[in-house]
Short mmCIF file of C-alpha atoms in Angstrom, two decimals:
data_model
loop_
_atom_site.label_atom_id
_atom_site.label_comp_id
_atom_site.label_asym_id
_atom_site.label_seq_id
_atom_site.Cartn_x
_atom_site.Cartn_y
_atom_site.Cartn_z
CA UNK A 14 91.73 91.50 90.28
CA UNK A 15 94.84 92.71 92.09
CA UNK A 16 95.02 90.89 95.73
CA UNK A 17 98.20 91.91 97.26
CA UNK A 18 99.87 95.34 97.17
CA UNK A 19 103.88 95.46 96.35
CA UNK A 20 105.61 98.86 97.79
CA UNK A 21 108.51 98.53 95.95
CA UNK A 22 106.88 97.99 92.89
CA UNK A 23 104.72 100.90 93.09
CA UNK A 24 107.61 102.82 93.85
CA UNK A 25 109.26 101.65 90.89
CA UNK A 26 106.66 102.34 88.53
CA UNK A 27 105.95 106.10 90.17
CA UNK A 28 109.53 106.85 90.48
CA UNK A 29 111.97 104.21 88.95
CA UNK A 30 114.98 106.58 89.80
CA UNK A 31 114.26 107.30 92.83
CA UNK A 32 113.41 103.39 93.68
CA UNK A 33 116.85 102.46 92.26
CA UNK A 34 118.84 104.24 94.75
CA UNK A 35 116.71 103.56 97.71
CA UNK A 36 118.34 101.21 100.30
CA UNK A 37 116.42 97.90 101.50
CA UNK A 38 115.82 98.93 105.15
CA UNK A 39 114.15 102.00 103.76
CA UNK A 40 111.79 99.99 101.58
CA UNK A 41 111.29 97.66 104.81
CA UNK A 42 110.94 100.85 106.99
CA UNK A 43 107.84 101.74 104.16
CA UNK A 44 106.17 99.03 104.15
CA UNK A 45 105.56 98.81 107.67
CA UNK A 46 104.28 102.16 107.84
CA UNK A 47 101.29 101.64 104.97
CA UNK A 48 100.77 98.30 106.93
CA UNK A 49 101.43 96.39 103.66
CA UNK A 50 100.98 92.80 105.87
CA UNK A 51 97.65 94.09 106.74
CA UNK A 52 96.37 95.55 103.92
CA UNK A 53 97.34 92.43 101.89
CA UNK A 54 95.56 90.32 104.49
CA UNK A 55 92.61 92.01 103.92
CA UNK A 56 92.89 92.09 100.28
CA UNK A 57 93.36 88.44 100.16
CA UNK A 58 90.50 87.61 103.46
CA UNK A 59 87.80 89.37 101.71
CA UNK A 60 88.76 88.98 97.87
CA UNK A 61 85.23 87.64 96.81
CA UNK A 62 83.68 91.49 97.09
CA UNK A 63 84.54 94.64 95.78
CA UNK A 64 83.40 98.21 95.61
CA UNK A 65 81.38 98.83 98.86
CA UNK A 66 80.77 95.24 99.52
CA UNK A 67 84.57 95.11 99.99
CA UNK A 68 84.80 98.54 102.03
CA UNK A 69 82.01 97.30 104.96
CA UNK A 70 83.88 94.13 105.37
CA UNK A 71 87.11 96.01 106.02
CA UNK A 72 85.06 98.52 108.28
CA UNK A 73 83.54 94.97 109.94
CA UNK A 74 87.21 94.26 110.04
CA UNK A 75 88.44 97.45 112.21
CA UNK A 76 85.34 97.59 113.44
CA UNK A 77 84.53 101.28 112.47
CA UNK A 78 81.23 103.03 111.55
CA UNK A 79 79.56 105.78 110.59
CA UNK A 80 77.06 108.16 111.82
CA UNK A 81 74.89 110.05 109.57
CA UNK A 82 72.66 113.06 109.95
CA UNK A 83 70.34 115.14 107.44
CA UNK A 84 70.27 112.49 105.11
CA UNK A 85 66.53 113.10 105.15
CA UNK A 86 66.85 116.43 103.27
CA UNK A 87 68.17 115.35 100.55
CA UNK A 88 66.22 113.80 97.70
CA UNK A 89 67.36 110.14 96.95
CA UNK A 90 66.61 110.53 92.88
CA UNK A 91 68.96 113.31 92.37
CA UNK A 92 72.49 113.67 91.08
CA UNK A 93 74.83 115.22 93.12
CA UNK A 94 78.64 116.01 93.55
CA UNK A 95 79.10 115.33 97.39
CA UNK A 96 81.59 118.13 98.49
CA UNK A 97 83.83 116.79 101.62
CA UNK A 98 86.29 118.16 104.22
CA UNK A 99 88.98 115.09 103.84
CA UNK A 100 89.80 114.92 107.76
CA UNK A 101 91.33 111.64 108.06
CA UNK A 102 92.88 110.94 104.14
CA UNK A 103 91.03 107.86 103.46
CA UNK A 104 88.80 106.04 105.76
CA UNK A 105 87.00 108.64 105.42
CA UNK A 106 86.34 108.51 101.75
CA UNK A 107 85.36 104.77 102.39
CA UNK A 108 83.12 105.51 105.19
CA UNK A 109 81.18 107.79 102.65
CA UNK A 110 81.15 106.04 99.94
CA UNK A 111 79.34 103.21 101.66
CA UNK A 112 76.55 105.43 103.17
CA UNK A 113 76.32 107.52 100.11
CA UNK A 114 75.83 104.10 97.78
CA UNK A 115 73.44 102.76 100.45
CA UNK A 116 70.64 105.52 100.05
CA UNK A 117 71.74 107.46 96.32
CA UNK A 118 73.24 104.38 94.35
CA UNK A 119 76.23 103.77 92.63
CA UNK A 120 79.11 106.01 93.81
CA UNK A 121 82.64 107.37 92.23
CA UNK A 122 85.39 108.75 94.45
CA UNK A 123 87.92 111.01 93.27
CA UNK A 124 91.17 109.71 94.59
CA UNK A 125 94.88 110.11 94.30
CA UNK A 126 95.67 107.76 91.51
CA UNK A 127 97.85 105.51 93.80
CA UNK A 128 95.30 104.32 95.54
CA UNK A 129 93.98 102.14 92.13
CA UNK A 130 96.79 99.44 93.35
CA UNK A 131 93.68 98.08 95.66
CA UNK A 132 92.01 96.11 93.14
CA UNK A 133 88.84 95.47 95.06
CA UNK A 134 88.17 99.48 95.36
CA UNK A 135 88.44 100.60 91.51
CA UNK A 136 85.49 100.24 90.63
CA UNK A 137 84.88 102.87 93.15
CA UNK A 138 87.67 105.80 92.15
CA UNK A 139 88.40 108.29 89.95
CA UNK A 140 92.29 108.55 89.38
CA UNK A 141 94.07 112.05 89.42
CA UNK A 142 98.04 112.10 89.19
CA UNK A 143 98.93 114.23 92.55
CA UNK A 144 102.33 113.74 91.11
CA UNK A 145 102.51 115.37 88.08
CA UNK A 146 100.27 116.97 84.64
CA UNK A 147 97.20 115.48 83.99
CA UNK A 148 96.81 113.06 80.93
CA UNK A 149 94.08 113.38 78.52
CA UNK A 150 93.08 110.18 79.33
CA UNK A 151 92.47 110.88 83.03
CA UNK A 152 90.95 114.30 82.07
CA UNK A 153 88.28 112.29 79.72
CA UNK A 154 87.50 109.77 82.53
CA UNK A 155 86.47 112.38 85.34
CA UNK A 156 84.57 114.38 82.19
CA UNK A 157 82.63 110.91 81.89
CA UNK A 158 82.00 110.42 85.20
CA UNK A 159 80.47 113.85 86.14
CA UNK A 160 78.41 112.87 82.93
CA UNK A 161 77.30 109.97 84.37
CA UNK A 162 74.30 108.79 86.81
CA UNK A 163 76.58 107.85 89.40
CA UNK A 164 77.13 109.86 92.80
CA UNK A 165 80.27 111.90 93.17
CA UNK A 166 82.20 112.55 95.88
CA UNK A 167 84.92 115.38 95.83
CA UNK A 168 87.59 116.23 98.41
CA UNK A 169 88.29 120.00 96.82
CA UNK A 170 91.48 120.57 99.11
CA UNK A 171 93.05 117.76 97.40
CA UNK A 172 94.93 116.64 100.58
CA UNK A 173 94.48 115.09 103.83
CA UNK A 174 93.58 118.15 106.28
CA UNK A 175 96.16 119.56 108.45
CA UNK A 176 96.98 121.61 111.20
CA UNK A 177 95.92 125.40 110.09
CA UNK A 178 96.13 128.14 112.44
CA UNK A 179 96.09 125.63 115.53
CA UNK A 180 92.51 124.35 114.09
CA UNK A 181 92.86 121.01 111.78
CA UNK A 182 91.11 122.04 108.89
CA UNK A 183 91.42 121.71 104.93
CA UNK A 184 93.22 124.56 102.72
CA UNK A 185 91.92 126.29 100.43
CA UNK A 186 89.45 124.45 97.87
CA UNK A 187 90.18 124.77 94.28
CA UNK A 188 86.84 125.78 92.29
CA UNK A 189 87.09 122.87 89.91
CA UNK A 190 84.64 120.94 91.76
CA UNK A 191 82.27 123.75 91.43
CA UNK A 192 82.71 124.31 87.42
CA UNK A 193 82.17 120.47 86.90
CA UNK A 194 79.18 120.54 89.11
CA UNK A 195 77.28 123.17 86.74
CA UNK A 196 78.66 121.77 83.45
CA UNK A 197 77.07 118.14 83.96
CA UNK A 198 73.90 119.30 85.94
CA UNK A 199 74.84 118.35 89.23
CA UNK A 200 73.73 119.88 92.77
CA UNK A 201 76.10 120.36 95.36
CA UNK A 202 76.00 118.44 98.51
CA UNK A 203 77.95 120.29 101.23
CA UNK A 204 79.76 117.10 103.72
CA UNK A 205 81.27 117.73 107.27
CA UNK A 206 83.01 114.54 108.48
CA UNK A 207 83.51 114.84 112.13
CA UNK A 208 86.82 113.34 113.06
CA UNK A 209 90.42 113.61 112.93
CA UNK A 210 94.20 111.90 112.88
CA UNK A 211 96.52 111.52 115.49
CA UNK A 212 98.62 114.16 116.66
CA UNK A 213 101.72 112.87 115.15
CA UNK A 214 100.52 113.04 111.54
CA UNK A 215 99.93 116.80 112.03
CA UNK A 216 103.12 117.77 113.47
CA UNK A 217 104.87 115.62 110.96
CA UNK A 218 102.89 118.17 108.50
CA UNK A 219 104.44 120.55 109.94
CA UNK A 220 107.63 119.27 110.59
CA UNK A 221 108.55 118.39 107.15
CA UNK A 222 107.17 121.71 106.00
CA UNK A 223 109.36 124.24 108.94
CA UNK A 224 112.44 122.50 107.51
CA UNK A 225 111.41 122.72 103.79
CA UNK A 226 110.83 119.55 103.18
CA UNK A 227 108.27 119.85 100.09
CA UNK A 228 107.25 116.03 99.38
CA UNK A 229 104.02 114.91 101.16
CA UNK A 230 105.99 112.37 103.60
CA UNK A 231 102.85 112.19 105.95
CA UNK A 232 100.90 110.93 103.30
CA UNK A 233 102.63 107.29 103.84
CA UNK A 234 101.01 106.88 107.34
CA UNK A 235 97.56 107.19 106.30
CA UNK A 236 96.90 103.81 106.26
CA UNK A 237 98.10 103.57 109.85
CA UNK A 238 95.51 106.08 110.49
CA UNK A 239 92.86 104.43 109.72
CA UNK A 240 94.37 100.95 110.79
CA UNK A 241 94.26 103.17 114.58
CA UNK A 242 90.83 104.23 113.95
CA UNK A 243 89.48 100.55 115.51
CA UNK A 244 86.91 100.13 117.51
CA UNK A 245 85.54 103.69 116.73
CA UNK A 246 82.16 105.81 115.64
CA UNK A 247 82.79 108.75 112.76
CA UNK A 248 79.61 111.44 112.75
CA UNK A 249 79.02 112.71 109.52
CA UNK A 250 76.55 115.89 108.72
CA UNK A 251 75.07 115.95 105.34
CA UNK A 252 73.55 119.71 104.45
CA UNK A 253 70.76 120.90 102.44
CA UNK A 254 71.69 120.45 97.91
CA UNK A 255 72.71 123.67 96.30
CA UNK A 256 71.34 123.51 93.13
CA UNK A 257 73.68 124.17 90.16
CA UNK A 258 71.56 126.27 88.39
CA UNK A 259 72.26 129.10 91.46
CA UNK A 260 76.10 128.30 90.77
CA UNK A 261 76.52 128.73 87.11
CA UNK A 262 76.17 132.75 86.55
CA UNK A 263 78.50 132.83 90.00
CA UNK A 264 82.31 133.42 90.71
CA UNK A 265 83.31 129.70 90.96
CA UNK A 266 86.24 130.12 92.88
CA UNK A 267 84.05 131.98 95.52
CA UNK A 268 81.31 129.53 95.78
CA UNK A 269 84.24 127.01 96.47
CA UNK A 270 84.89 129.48 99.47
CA UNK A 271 81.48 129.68 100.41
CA UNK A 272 80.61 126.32 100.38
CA UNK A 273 83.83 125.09 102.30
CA UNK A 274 82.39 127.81 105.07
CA UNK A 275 79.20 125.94 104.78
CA UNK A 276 81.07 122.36 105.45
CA UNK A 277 82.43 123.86 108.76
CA UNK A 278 79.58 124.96 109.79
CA UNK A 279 77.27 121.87 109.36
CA UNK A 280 78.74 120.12 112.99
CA UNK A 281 77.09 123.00 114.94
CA UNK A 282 74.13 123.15 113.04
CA UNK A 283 73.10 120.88 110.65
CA UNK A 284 71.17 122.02 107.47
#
Protein backbone atom coordinates (compact mmCIF):
# COMPACT_ATOMS: atom_id res chain seq x y z
CA UNK A 1 0.00 0.00 0.00
CA UNK A 2 1.17 3.47 -0.99
CA UNK A 3 1.59 5.72 2.38
CA UNK A 4 2.99 8.94 1.32
CA UNK A 5 2.14 10.98 -1.79
CA UNK A 6 5.26 12.52 -3.94
CA UNK A 7 4.12 15.76 -6.14
CA UNK A 8 6.93 15.77 -8.16
CA UNK A 9 6.74 12.35 -8.96
CA UNK A 10 3.27 12.40 -10.02
CA UNK A 11 4.08 15.20 -12.06
CA UNK A 12 6.72 13.39 -13.65
CA UNK A 13 4.89 10.44 -14.52
CA UNK A 14 1.65 12.66 -15.89
CA UNK A 15 3.80 15.07 -17.64
CA UNK A 16 7.62 14.24 -17.66
CA UNK A 17 8.21 17.34 -20.01
CA UNK A 18 6.52 19.54 -18.41
CA UNK A 19 8.11 18.36 -14.84
CA UNK A 20 11.60 18.76 -16.40
CA UNK A 21 11.41 22.36 -16.94
CA UNK A 22 9.56 23.27 -13.86
CA UNK A 23 11.64 25.28 -11.31
CA UNK A 24 11.97 24.01 -7.52
CA UNK A 25 10.04 26.86 -5.83
CA UNK A 26 7.21 26.00 -8.15
CA UNK A 27 7.19 22.36 -7.12
CA UNK A 28 7.51 23.74 -3.36
CA UNK A 29 4.77 26.37 -4.16
CA UNK A 30 2.54 22.87 -5.24
CA UNK A 31 2.97 21.01 -2.69
CA UNK A 32 1.84 23.32 -0.19
CA UNK A 33 -1.24 23.96 -1.94
CA UNK A 34 -2.50 19.98 -2.10
CA UNK A 35 -1.26 20.02 1.60
CA UNK A 36 1.17 17.17 0.73
CA UNK A 37 2.55 17.35 4.74
CA UNK A 38 -0.96 16.71 5.67
CA UNK A 39 -2.17 14.39 3.47
CA UNK A 40 0.96 12.23 4.06
CA UNK A 41 0.33 12.53 7.78
CA UNK A 42 -2.80 11.14 7.43
CA UNK A 43 -1.80 8.51 5.09
CA UNK A 44 0.84 7.36 7.38
CA UNK A 45 -1.55 8.09 11.06
CA UNK A 46 -4.26 5.94 9.85
CA UNK A 47 -2.42 3.36 7.45
CA UNK A 48 -3.99 0.20 9.15
CA UNK A 49 -7.60 0.95 7.24
CA UNK A 50 -8.61 1.53 3.92
CA UNK A 51 -11.64 2.07 1.77
CA UNK A 52 -14.28 3.71 4.07
CA UNK A 53 -12.67 2.62 7.22
CA UNK A 54 -9.85 4.96 6.09
CA UNK A 55 -12.27 7.87 4.82
CA UNK A 56 -14.26 8.20 8.53
CA UNK A 57 -10.99 8.38 10.26
CA UNK A 58 -9.89 11.26 8.05
CA UNK A 59 -13.50 12.80 8.45
CA UNK A 60 -12.82 12.01 12.53
CA UNK A 61 -9.65 13.78 11.63
CA UNK A 62 -11.20 17.24 10.21
CA UNK A 63 -13.91 16.59 12.07
CA UNK A 64 -16.58 16.73 9.23
CA UNK A 65 -19.93 14.89 8.76
CA UNK A 66 -22.66 14.25 6.93
CA UNK A 67 -26.29 14.72 6.98
CA UNK A 68 -28.58 12.51 5.17
CA UNK A 69 -32.20 12.69 4.18
CA UNK A 70 -34.64 10.27 2.14
CA UNK A 71 -32.53 7.49 2.63
CA UNK A 72 -35.72 5.76 3.71
CA UNK A 73 -37.11 5.67 0.13
CA UNK A 74 -34.82 3.90 -1.26
CA UNK A 75 -34.67 0.12 -1.11
CA UNK A 76 -31.37 -1.16 0.55
CA UNK A 77 -31.24 -4.55 -1.85
CA UNK A 78 -31.08 -2.70 -5.03
CA UNK A 79 -28.36 -1.69 -7.44
CA UNK A 80 -28.03 1.67 -8.23
CA UNK A 81 -25.77 4.30 -10.03
CA UNK A 82 -25.89 7.26 -7.44
CA UNK A 83 -26.00 10.43 -9.73
CA UNK A 84 -24.21 13.54 -7.80
CA UNK A 85 -23.82 17.34 -8.18
CA UNK A 86 -19.81 17.38 -7.33
CA UNK A 87 -19.98 20.77 -5.19
CA UNK A 88 -16.88 20.64 -3.33
CA UNK A 89 -14.37 18.19 -5.78
CA UNK A 90 -13.70 15.59 -3.31
CA UNK A 91 -14.78 15.53 0.22
CA UNK A 92 -17.66 15.24 -1.09
CA UNK A 93 -17.23 12.03 -2.93
CA UNK A 94 -15.79 10.66 0.46
CA UNK A 95 -18.58 11.89 2.49
CA UNK A 96 -20.87 9.72 0.15
CA UNK A 97 -19.17 6.99 -0.23
CA UNK A 98 -19.17 6.35 3.48
CA UNK A 99 -22.99 6.82 3.93
CA UNK A 100 -23.75 5.10 0.73
CA UNK A 101 -21.47 1.82 1.93
CA UNK A 102 -23.04 2.13 5.40
CA UNK A 103 -26.77 1.32 4.34
CA UNK A 104 -26.28 -0.27 0.32
CA UNK A 105 -22.79 -2.09 0.71
CA UNK A 106 -19.78 -2.05 -1.06
CA UNK A 107 -19.27 1.19 -3.07
CA UNK A 108 -17.10 2.33 -6.35
CA UNK A 109 -16.41 5.99 -7.07
CA UNK A 110 -15.64 7.23 -10.36
CA UNK A 111 -12.70 9.50 -9.94
CA UNK A 112 -10.10 11.39 -11.86
CA UNK A 113 -7.41 8.83 -12.19
CA UNK A 114 -4.90 10.94 -10.11
CA UNK A 115 -6.47 10.51 -7.24
CA UNK A 116 -5.33 6.40 -7.22
CA UNK A 117 -1.83 7.87 -5.72
CA UNK A 118 -3.85 7.51 -2.17
CA UNK A 119 -3.30 3.99 -1.63
CA UNK A 120 -5.74 3.55 1.21
CA UNK A 121 -8.79 4.86 -1.15
CA UNK A 122 -8.39 2.44 -4.33
CA UNK A 123 -10.18 0.07 -3.44
CA UNK A 124 -12.85 2.62 -3.53
CA UNK A 125 -12.34 4.38 -7.28
CA UNK A 126 -12.83 3.96 -10.62
CA UNK A 127 -9.94 5.68 -12.69
CA UNK A 128 -10.78 7.90 -15.80
CA UNK A 129 -7.78 9.85 -17.54
CA UNK A 130 -9.21 13.67 -17.38
CA UNK A 131 -6.02 14.19 -19.24
CA UNK A 132 -6.20 12.54 -22.26
CA UNK A 133 -8.08 9.27 -24.54
CA UNK A 134 -9.31 6.61 -22.68
CA UNK A 135 -7.39 3.19 -22.65
CA UNK A 136 -9.08 0.00 -23.24
CA UNK A 137 -8.05 -1.04 -20.12
CA UNK A 138 -9.79 1.72 -18.16
CA UNK A 139 -12.83 1.40 -20.53
CA UNK A 140 -13.04 -2.54 -19.47
CA UNK A 141 -12.71 -1.69 -15.73
CA UNK A 142 -15.75 0.85 -15.47
CA UNK A 143 -17.69 -1.87 -17.99
CA UNK A 144 -16.92 -4.37 -14.99
CA UNK A 145 -17.86 -2.32 -12.42
CA UNK A 146 -21.35 -1.20 -13.65
CA UNK A 147 -21.54 -5.10 -14.07
CA UNK A 148 -20.91 -5.62 -10.75
CA UNK A 149 -22.99 -5.75 -7.28
CA UNK A 150 -21.30 -2.88 -5.99
CA UNK A 151 -22.91 0.73 -5.57
CA UNK A 152 -21.91 3.41 -8.02
CA UNK A 153 -21.49 6.75 -7.62
CA UNK A 154 -21.18 9.16 -10.70
CA UNK A 155 -20.31 12.87 -10.81
CA UNK A 156 -21.75 13.36 -14.67
CA UNK A 157 -20.24 17.02 -14.97
CA UNK A 158 -16.92 15.54 -14.63
CA UNK A 159 -15.55 18.58 -12.69
CA UNK A 160 -15.67 20.29 -9.50
CA UNK A 161 -18.81 22.79 -9.82
CA UNK A 162 -18.25 26.32 -10.54
CA UNK A 163 -19.54 29.60 -10.65
CA UNK A 164 -22.43 29.54 -13.54
CA UNK A 165 -24.51 32.43 -14.14
CA UNK A 166 -23.69 33.90 -10.52
CA UNK A 167 -25.26 30.43 -9.08
CA UNK A 168 -22.39 27.65 -8.26
CA UNK A 169 -23.68 24.86 -10.01
CA UNK A 170 -22.33 21.86 -12.27
CA UNK A 171 -22.24 22.14 -16.29
CA UNK A 172 -23.76 20.31 -18.35
CA UNK A 173 -23.88 16.37 -17.61
CA UNK A 174 -22.70 14.11 -20.27
CA UNK A 175 -25.37 11.17 -20.84
CA UNK A 176 -22.84 8.44 -20.33
CA UNK A 177 -23.90 7.87 -16.91
CA UNK A 178 -27.35 7.37 -18.14
CA UNK A 179 -26.45 4.71 -21.09
CA UNK A 180 -24.35 2.65 -18.50
CA UNK A 181 -27.14 2.79 -16.06
CA UNK A 182 -29.65 0.90 -18.56
CA UNK A 183 -26.99 -1.39 -20.08
CA UNK A 184 -26.05 -3.15 -16.61
CA UNK A 185 -29.61 -2.89 -15.00
CA UNK A 186 -29.07 -0.20 -12.74
CA UNK A 187 -31.67 2.48 -11.26
CA UNK A 188 -30.79 5.90 -10.98
CA UNK A 189 -30.39 7.58 -7.72
CA UNK A 190 -30.70 11.37 -8.17
CA UNK A 191 -27.94 13.11 -5.16
CA UNK A 192 -28.02 16.86 -4.09
CA UNK A 193 -25.01 17.58 -1.82
CA UNK A 194 -25.67 20.75 -0.05
CA UNK A 195 -22.46 22.70 0.25
CA UNK A 196 -19.90 24.60 -1.44
CA UNK A 197 -16.00 25.96 -1.76
CA UNK A 198 -14.62 29.06 -0.86
CA UNK A 199 -14.95 32.02 -2.84
CA UNK A 200 -11.48 32.04 -4.05
CA UNK A 201 -11.65 28.69 -5.85
CA UNK A 202 -14.53 30.10 -7.95
CA UNK A 203 -13.08 33.24 -9.04
CA UNK A 204 -9.85 31.47 -9.72
CA UNK A 205 -12.36 29.44 -12.19
CA UNK A 206 -12.99 32.22 -13.60
CA UNK A 207 -9.96 33.95 -13.58
CA UNK A 208 -7.93 31.48 -15.38
CA UNK A 209 -10.76 31.05 -17.84
CA UNK A 210 -11.37 35.37 -18.72
CA UNK A 211 -7.64 35.28 -19.57
CA UNK A 212 -7.70 31.96 -21.53
CA UNK A 213 -6.03 30.05 -19.46
CA UNK A 214 -7.42 26.42 -20.50
CA UNK A 215 -5.65 23.97 -17.84
CA UNK A 216 -7.79 23.23 -14.74
CA UNK A 217 -5.30 25.25 -12.28
CA UNK A 218 -8.08 25.32 -9.51
CA UNK A 219 -8.16 21.80 -9.44
CA UNK A 220 -4.73 21.83 -7.26
CA UNK A 221 -6.50 23.53 -4.24
CA UNK A 222 -9.04 21.00 -3.72
CA UNK A 223 -7.43 19.41 -1.12
CA UNK A 224 -7.21 22.72 0.71
CA UNK A 225 -10.85 22.74 0.36
CA UNK A 226 -11.64 20.16 2.10
CA UNK A 227 -8.60 20.54 4.58
CA UNK A 228 -10.93 24.18 5.33
CA UNK A 229 -14.02 22.26 5.57
CA UNK A 230 -13.11 21.43 9.61
CA UNK A 231 -15.24 21.45 12.11
CA UNK A 232 -18.29 21.40 9.69
CA UNK A 233 -21.89 19.53 8.89
CA UNK A 234 -22.58 18.69 4.86
CA UNK A 235 -26.63 17.96 4.23
CA UNK A 236 -27.11 15.61 1.65
CA UNK A 237 -30.75 14.82 -0.07
CA UNK A 238 -31.12 11.45 -1.55
CA UNK A 239 -34.38 11.31 -4.10
CA UNK A 240 -36.76 8.71 -5.03
CA UNK A 241 -34.73 5.55 -7.79
CA UNK A 242 -35.59 6.00 -11.40
CA UNK A 243 -35.80 2.78 -12.64
CA UNK A 244 -33.76 1.97 -15.79
CA UNK A 245 -36.24 0.24 -17.48
CA UNK A 246 -38.19 3.98 -17.91
CA UNK A 247 -34.65 5.20 -19.28
CA UNK A 248 -33.76 2.77 -21.92
CA UNK A 249 -36.38 3.58 -24.93
CA UNK A 250 -35.47 7.50 -23.85
CA UNK A 251 -33.15 10.28 -25.34
CA UNK A 252 -30.14 9.67 -22.98
CA UNK A 253 -28.65 12.85 -23.29
CA UNK A 254 -32.05 14.38 -22.15
CA UNK A 255 -32.65 12.26 -19.20
CA UNK A 256 -29.05 13.44 -18.19
CA UNK A 257 -30.79 16.98 -18.38
CA UNK A 258 -33.68 15.96 -16.61
CA UNK A 259 -32.24 14.28 -13.93
CA UNK A 260 -29.51 17.03 -13.20
CA UNK A 261 -32.92 19.36 -12.89
CA UNK A 262 -34.09 16.78 -10.49
CA UNK A 263 -30.62 17.01 -8.33
CA UNK A 264 -31.29 20.81 -7.94
CA UNK A 265 -34.34 20.48 -6.97
CA UNK A 266 -34.06 17.83 -4.16
CA UNK A 267 -32.71 20.78 -1.34
CA UNK A 268 -36.18 22.42 -1.55
CA UNK A 269 -38.07 19.45 -1.62
CA UNK A 270 -36.87 16.25 -1.05
CA UNK A 271 -38.30 13.19 -2.98
Amino acid sequence: MDLEVDLEKVIKSKNPKAAKFMPGFVIKYLKRIIRQEEINYCLQEFSDKEGTEFIGEILKHIDVTGNSYGLENIDPDGRYVFASNHPLGGLDGLILACEIENRFGKVKLVVNDLLMNLGPLKSLFVPVNKFGKQSTAYARLLNEVFESDEQIIYFPFGLCSRKIKGKIQDGEWKKKFVSKAVESKRDIVPVYVDAKNSSFFYNLALFRKRIGIKVNIEMLYLPDEMFKKENSRIDIYFGKPIPWQNLKNGNHKLWAKKIRETVYSLKKAPL
